[in-house]
Amino acid sequence: MPAIGYFFVSPEQITGKRVIITGSDVVHISRVLRLVPGDVITVMDGQGNGYRVRLTGSDRGVVEGEILEHFIPGGEAPLRVTLIQGLSKGDKMDIIIQKSTELGVSCIIPLACTRSVVRLAPDKARDRRRRWQRIALEAAKQSRRATVPRVAGIMDLPEALNLIPPGALALMPWEEERERSLKAVLRGRTCKEVFIFIGPEGGFAMEEVAMAREKGVYSVSLGPRILRTETAGLAALTMILYELGDLGGDG
C-alpha cells in the first residue's frame, strides 16, 4: 500500500514498533487528509531515519501507528552548509528560511549586524525563532527532506565566526569585493562543510568584513549585479550545492 502524507516526529515519539503523532499533524491527518486506521503514512524522526507507518487509531488528540518498515531516506546533501543570514525586514527572513530549506541548507543562523535595521527584544526573538523553526519544518516536509534544518538563536558576528571548525570553507559575499569571485574559490575544491555569511539590507560594514577575513573567511563576489539580501544567500547556496553538493544531479 502506498504511503499518504509525510510527517516529522521526535525520536522520543517512536518506541519499538509504535509511533505516536501529536500537535497540528493530528488535525492534518484526521481532518485534511481524512486518514483512518489502516492507512499508511511516511514518518521521519529528523535524524535521518524514515518509517512506513500504518495508522492504528486515535484518541484525545493523539494518533497512533505501527511501524511496517524502517528505511534510510535520500534527500540530504552530502555537503553540510550553514547559512548565517543578516536579520532582514518584513517577511524576508521567512522566505529565506523556507527556500534555503528546500535547496538543502543544514543550519540557519540569524545574524545581528552593524547595519541591521531589525532589532528584536529577547522575548520577541524567542517567538520569532519558534516561527522560523516551524517554517523550516513545513519546508522540509514539502521538499521530502530526511532532516529539518536547525534555526539557531540570533547571534552577533564574533559568536558566529567562532562556530567555524577547522577545515570548513567560510565565505562572505560582499558587493565591494573586486579580486575574488565565488566561482574561483569553488573551482576544483572539495570539502564537507561550508559557512555562508550574508549581510542585511545595508550590507556588511568594512569592520565586519575585516573581522571575518581575520578568521579565515573569504570575501567573494557573486557577479556583476548587486543582489538583495533575500536573493544573495539563496544564490550563493545554489551555486555551492551545485558545485560541491548534489544540486543538478541525477537524484
PDB file of C-alpha atoms in Angstrom, residues 116-231:
ATOM      1  CA  SER A 116      20.729  45.601  10.661  1.00  0.00           C
ATOM      2  CA  VAL A 117      17.527  47.620  10.750  1.00  0.00           C
ATOM      3  CA  VAL A 118      15.707  44.882  12.686  1.00  0.00           C
ATOM      4  CA  ARG A 119      16.373  44.808  16.438  1.00  0.00           C
ATOM      5  CA  LEU A 120      14.466  42.214  18.457  1.00  0.00           C
ATOM      6  CA  ALA A 121      13.931  42.184  22.209  1.00  0.00           C
ATOM      7  CA  PRO A 122      14.676  38.798  23.856  1.00  0.00           C
ATOM      8  CA  ASP A 123      11.003  37.755  24.099  1.00  0.00           C
ATOM      9  CA  LYS A 124      10.340  38.777  20.514  1.00  0.00           C
ATOM     10  CA  ALA A 125      13.485  36.988  19.363  1.00  0.00           C
ATOM     11  CA  ARG A 126      12.350  33.735  21.002  1.00  0.00           C
ATOM     12  CA  ASP A 127       8.928  33.984  19.382  1.00  0.00           C
ATOM     13  CA  ARG A 128      10.469  34.716  16.003  1.00  0.00           C
ATOM     14  CA  ARG A 129      12.847  31.774  16.307  1.00  0.00           C
ATOM     15  CA  ARG A 130       9.948  29.404  17.025  1.00  0.00           C
ATOM     16  CA  ARG A 131       8.150  30.761  13.969  1.00  0.00           C
ATOM     17  CA  TRP A 132      11.226  30.324  11.775  1.00  0.00           C
ATOM     18  CA  GLN A 133      11.720  26.758  13.005  1.00  0.00           C
ATOM     19  CA  ARG A 134       8.098  25.928  12.083  1.00  0.00           C
ATOM     20  CA  ILE A 135       8.711  27.367   8.614  1.00  0.00           C
ATOM     21  CA  ALA A 136      11.793  25.147   8.232  1.00  0.00           C
ATOM     22  CA  LEU A 137       9.757  22.124   9.351  1.00  0.00           C
ATOM     23  CA  GLU A 138       6.992  22.752   6.819  1.00  0.00           C
ATOM     24  CA  ALA A 139       9.524  23.358   4.031  1.00  0.00           C
ATOM     25  CA  ALA A 140      11.340  20.120   4.936  1.00  0.00           C
ATOM     26  CA  LYS A 141       8.037  18.229   4.648  1.00  0.00           C
ATOM     27  CA  GLN A 142       7.216  19.821   1.311  1.00  0.00           C
ATOM     28  CA  SER A 143      10.633  19.046  -0.171  1.00  0.00           C
ATOM     29  CA  ARG A 144      10.699  15.494   1.268  1.00  0.00           C
ATOM     30  CA  ARG A 145      13.850  16.019   3.276  1.00  0.00           C
ATOM     31  CA  ALA A 146      15.087  13.485   5.807  1.00  0.00           C
ATOM     32  CA  THR A 147      16.063  16.117   8.375  1.00  0.00           C
ATOM     33  CA  VAL A 148      14.824  19.534   9.430  1.00  0.00           C
ATOM     34  CA  PRO A 149      17.423  22.329   9.350  1.00  0.00           C
ATOM     35  CA  ARG A 150      18.047  23.857  12.760  1.00  0.00           C
ATOM     36  CA  VAL A 151      17.288  27.556  13.114  1.00  0.00           C
ATOM     37  CA  ALA A 152      19.612  28.906  15.803  1.00  0.00           C
ATOM     38  CA  GLY A 153      19.094  31.851  18.084  1.00  0.00           C
ATOM     39  CA  ILE A 154      20.190  35.283  16.922  1.00  0.00           C
ATOM     40  CA  MET A 155      23.962  35.774  17.169  1.00  0.00           C
ATOM     41  CA  ASP A 156      26.407  38.612  16.619  1.00  0.00           C
ATOM     42  CA  LEU A 157      29.300  38.263  14.195  1.00  0.00           C
ATOM     43  CA  PRO A 158      32.024  37.238  16.720  1.00  0.00           C
ATOM     44  CA  GLU A 159      29.766  34.444  18.029  1.00  0.00           C
ATOM     45  CA  ALA A 160      29.053  33.158  14.526  1.00  0.00           C
ATOM     46  CA  LEU A 161      32.710  33.309  13.475  1.00  0.00           C
ATOM     47  CA  ASN A 162      33.691  31.207  16.478  1.00  0.00           C
ATOM     48  CA  LEU A 163      31.462  28.382  15.210  1.00  0.00           C
ATOM     49  CA  ILE A 164      33.604  27.741  12.123  1.00  0.00           C
ATOM     50  CA  PRO A 165      35.508  24.474  12.676  1.00  0.00           C
ATOM     51  CA  PRO A 166      38.968  23.710  11.263  1.00  0.00           C
ATOM     52  CA  GLY A 167      38.751  22.542   7.673  1.00  0.00           C
ATOM     53  CA  ALA A 168      35.446  24.219   6.871  1.00  0.00           C
ATOM     54  CA  LEU A 169      35.151  26.671   3.994  1.00  0.00           C
ATOM     55  CA  ALA A 170      33.753  30.051   5.059  1.00  0.00           C
ATOM     56  CA  LEU A 171      32.509  32.601   2.530  1.00  0.00           C
ATOM     57  CA  MET A 172      31.218  36.159   2.770  1.00  0.00           C
ATOM     58  CA  PRO A 173      29.619  37.518  -0.410  1.00  0.00           C
ATOM     59  CA  TRP A 174      30.380  41.250  -0.410  1.00  0.00           C
ATOM     60  CA  GLU A 175      29.417  43.815  -3.015  1.00  0.00           C
ATOM     61  CA  GLU A 176      32.764  45.644  -2.690  1.00  0.00           C
ATOM     62  CA  GLU A 177      34.877  42.567  -3.465  1.00  0.00           C
ATOM     63  CA  ARG A 178      36.701  43.014  -6.771  1.00  0.00           C
ATOM     64  CA  GLU A 179      39.510  40.450  -6.718  1.00  0.00           C
ATOM     65  CA  ARG A 180      37.935  37.121  -5.764  1.00  0.00           C
ATOM     66  CA  SER A 181      34.786  35.525  -7.186  1.00  0.00           C
ATOM     67  CA  LEU A 182      32.774  32.729  -5.611  1.00  0.00           C
ATOM     68  CA  LYS A 183      33.259  30.756  -8.804  1.00  0.00           C
ATOM     69  CA  ALA A 184      37.045  30.981  -8.487  1.00  0.00           C
ATOM     70  CA  VAL A 185      37.038  29.917  -4.822  1.00  0.00           C
ATOM     71  CA  LEU A 186      34.856  26.871  -5.510  1.00  0.00           C
ATOM     72  CA  ARG A 187      36.696  25.734  -8.641  1.00  0.00           C
ATOM     73  CA  GLY A 188      38.433  22.399  -8.032  1.00  0.00           C
ATOM     74  CA  ARG A 189      37.759  22.463  -4.291  1.00  0.00           C
ATOM     75  CA  THR A 190      36.458  19.616  -2.136  1.00  0.00           C
ATOM     76  CA  CYS A 191      35.174  19.985   1.418  1.00  0.00           C
ATOM     77  CA  LYS A 192      32.479  18.648   3.722  1.00  0.00           C
ATOM     78  CA  GLU A 193      31.259  21.834   5.386  1.00  0.00           C
ATOM     79  CA  VAL A 194      30.623  25.401   4.231  1.00  0.00           C
ATOM     80  CA  PHE A 195      29.570  28.553   6.089  1.00  0.00           C
ATOM     81  CA  ILE A 196      27.959  31.413   4.135  1.00  0.00           C
ATOM     82  CA  PHE A 197      27.776  34.888   5.699  1.00  0.00           C
ATOM     83  CA  ILE A 198      25.123  37.171   4.192  1.00  0.00           C
ATOM     84  CA  GLY A 199      24.696  40.796   5.231  1.00  0.00           C
ATOM     85  CA  PRO A 200      21.389  42.587   5.946  1.00  0.00           C
ATOM     86  CA  GLU A 201      19.759  45.154   3.641  1.00  0.00           C
ATOM     87  CA  GLY A 202      22.608  47.631   4.147  1.00  0.00           C
ATOM     88  CA  GLY A 203      25.316  45.023   3.648  1.00  0.00           C
ATOM     89  CA  PHE A 204      28.296  44.324   5.872  1.00  0.00           C
ATOM     90  CA  ALA A 205      30.332  47.190   7.298  1.00  0.00           C
ATOM     91  CA  MET A 206      34.027  47.274   6.382  1.00  0.00           C
ATOM     92  CA  GLU A 207      34.914  46.470  10.001  1.00  0.00           C
ATOM     93  CA  GLU A 208      32.793  43.311   9.855  1.00  0.00           C
ATOM     94  CA  VAL A 209      34.442  42.184   6.620  1.00  0.00           C
ATOM     95  CA  ALA A 210      37.880  42.765   8.160  1.00  0.00           C
ATOM     96  CA  MET A 211      36.899  40.771  11.261  1.00  0.00           C
ATOM     97  CA  ALA A 212      35.710  37.875   9.109  1.00  0.00           C
ATOM     98  CA  ARG A 213      38.860  37.902   6.986  1.00  0.00           C
ATOM     99  CA  GLU A 214      40.989  37.660  10.138  1.00  0.00           C
ATOM    100  CA  LYS A 215      39.120  34.442  10.946  1.00  0.00           C
ATOM    101  CA  GLY A 216      39.897  32.952   7.532  1.00  0.00           C
ATOM    102  CA  VAL A 217      36.624  33.842   5.813  1.00  0.00           C
ATOM    103  CA  TYR A 218      36.899  34.538   2.083  1.00  0.00           C
ATOM    104  CA  SER A 219      35.124  37.684   0.917  1.00  0.00           C
ATOM    105  CA  VAL A 220      33.795  36.904  -2.563  1.00  0.00           C
ATOM    106  CA  SER A 221      31.871  38.460  -5.420  1.00  0.00           C
ATOM    107  CA  LEU A 222      28.684  36.806  -6.677  1.00  0.00           C
ATOM    108  CA  GLY A 223      28.926  38.572 -10.028  1.00  0.00           C
ATOM    109  CA  PRO A 224      28.456  41.965 -11.679  1.00  0.00           C
ATOM    110  CA  ARG A 225      24.958  42.656 -10.299  1.00  0.00           C
ATOM    111  CA  ILE A 226      24.041  43.737  -6.767  1.00  0.00           C
ATOM    112  CA  LEU A 227      21.663  41.218  -5.178  1.00  0.00           C
ATOM    113  CA  ARG A 228      19.176  41.884  -2.413  1.00  0.00           C
ATOM    114  CA  THR A 229      19.832  40.155   0.897  1.00  0.00           C
ATOM    115  CA  GLU A 230      16.952  37.718   0.334  1.00  0.00           C
ATOM    116  CA  THR A 231      18.449  36.790  -3.049  1.00  0.00           C
TER     117      THR A 231
END
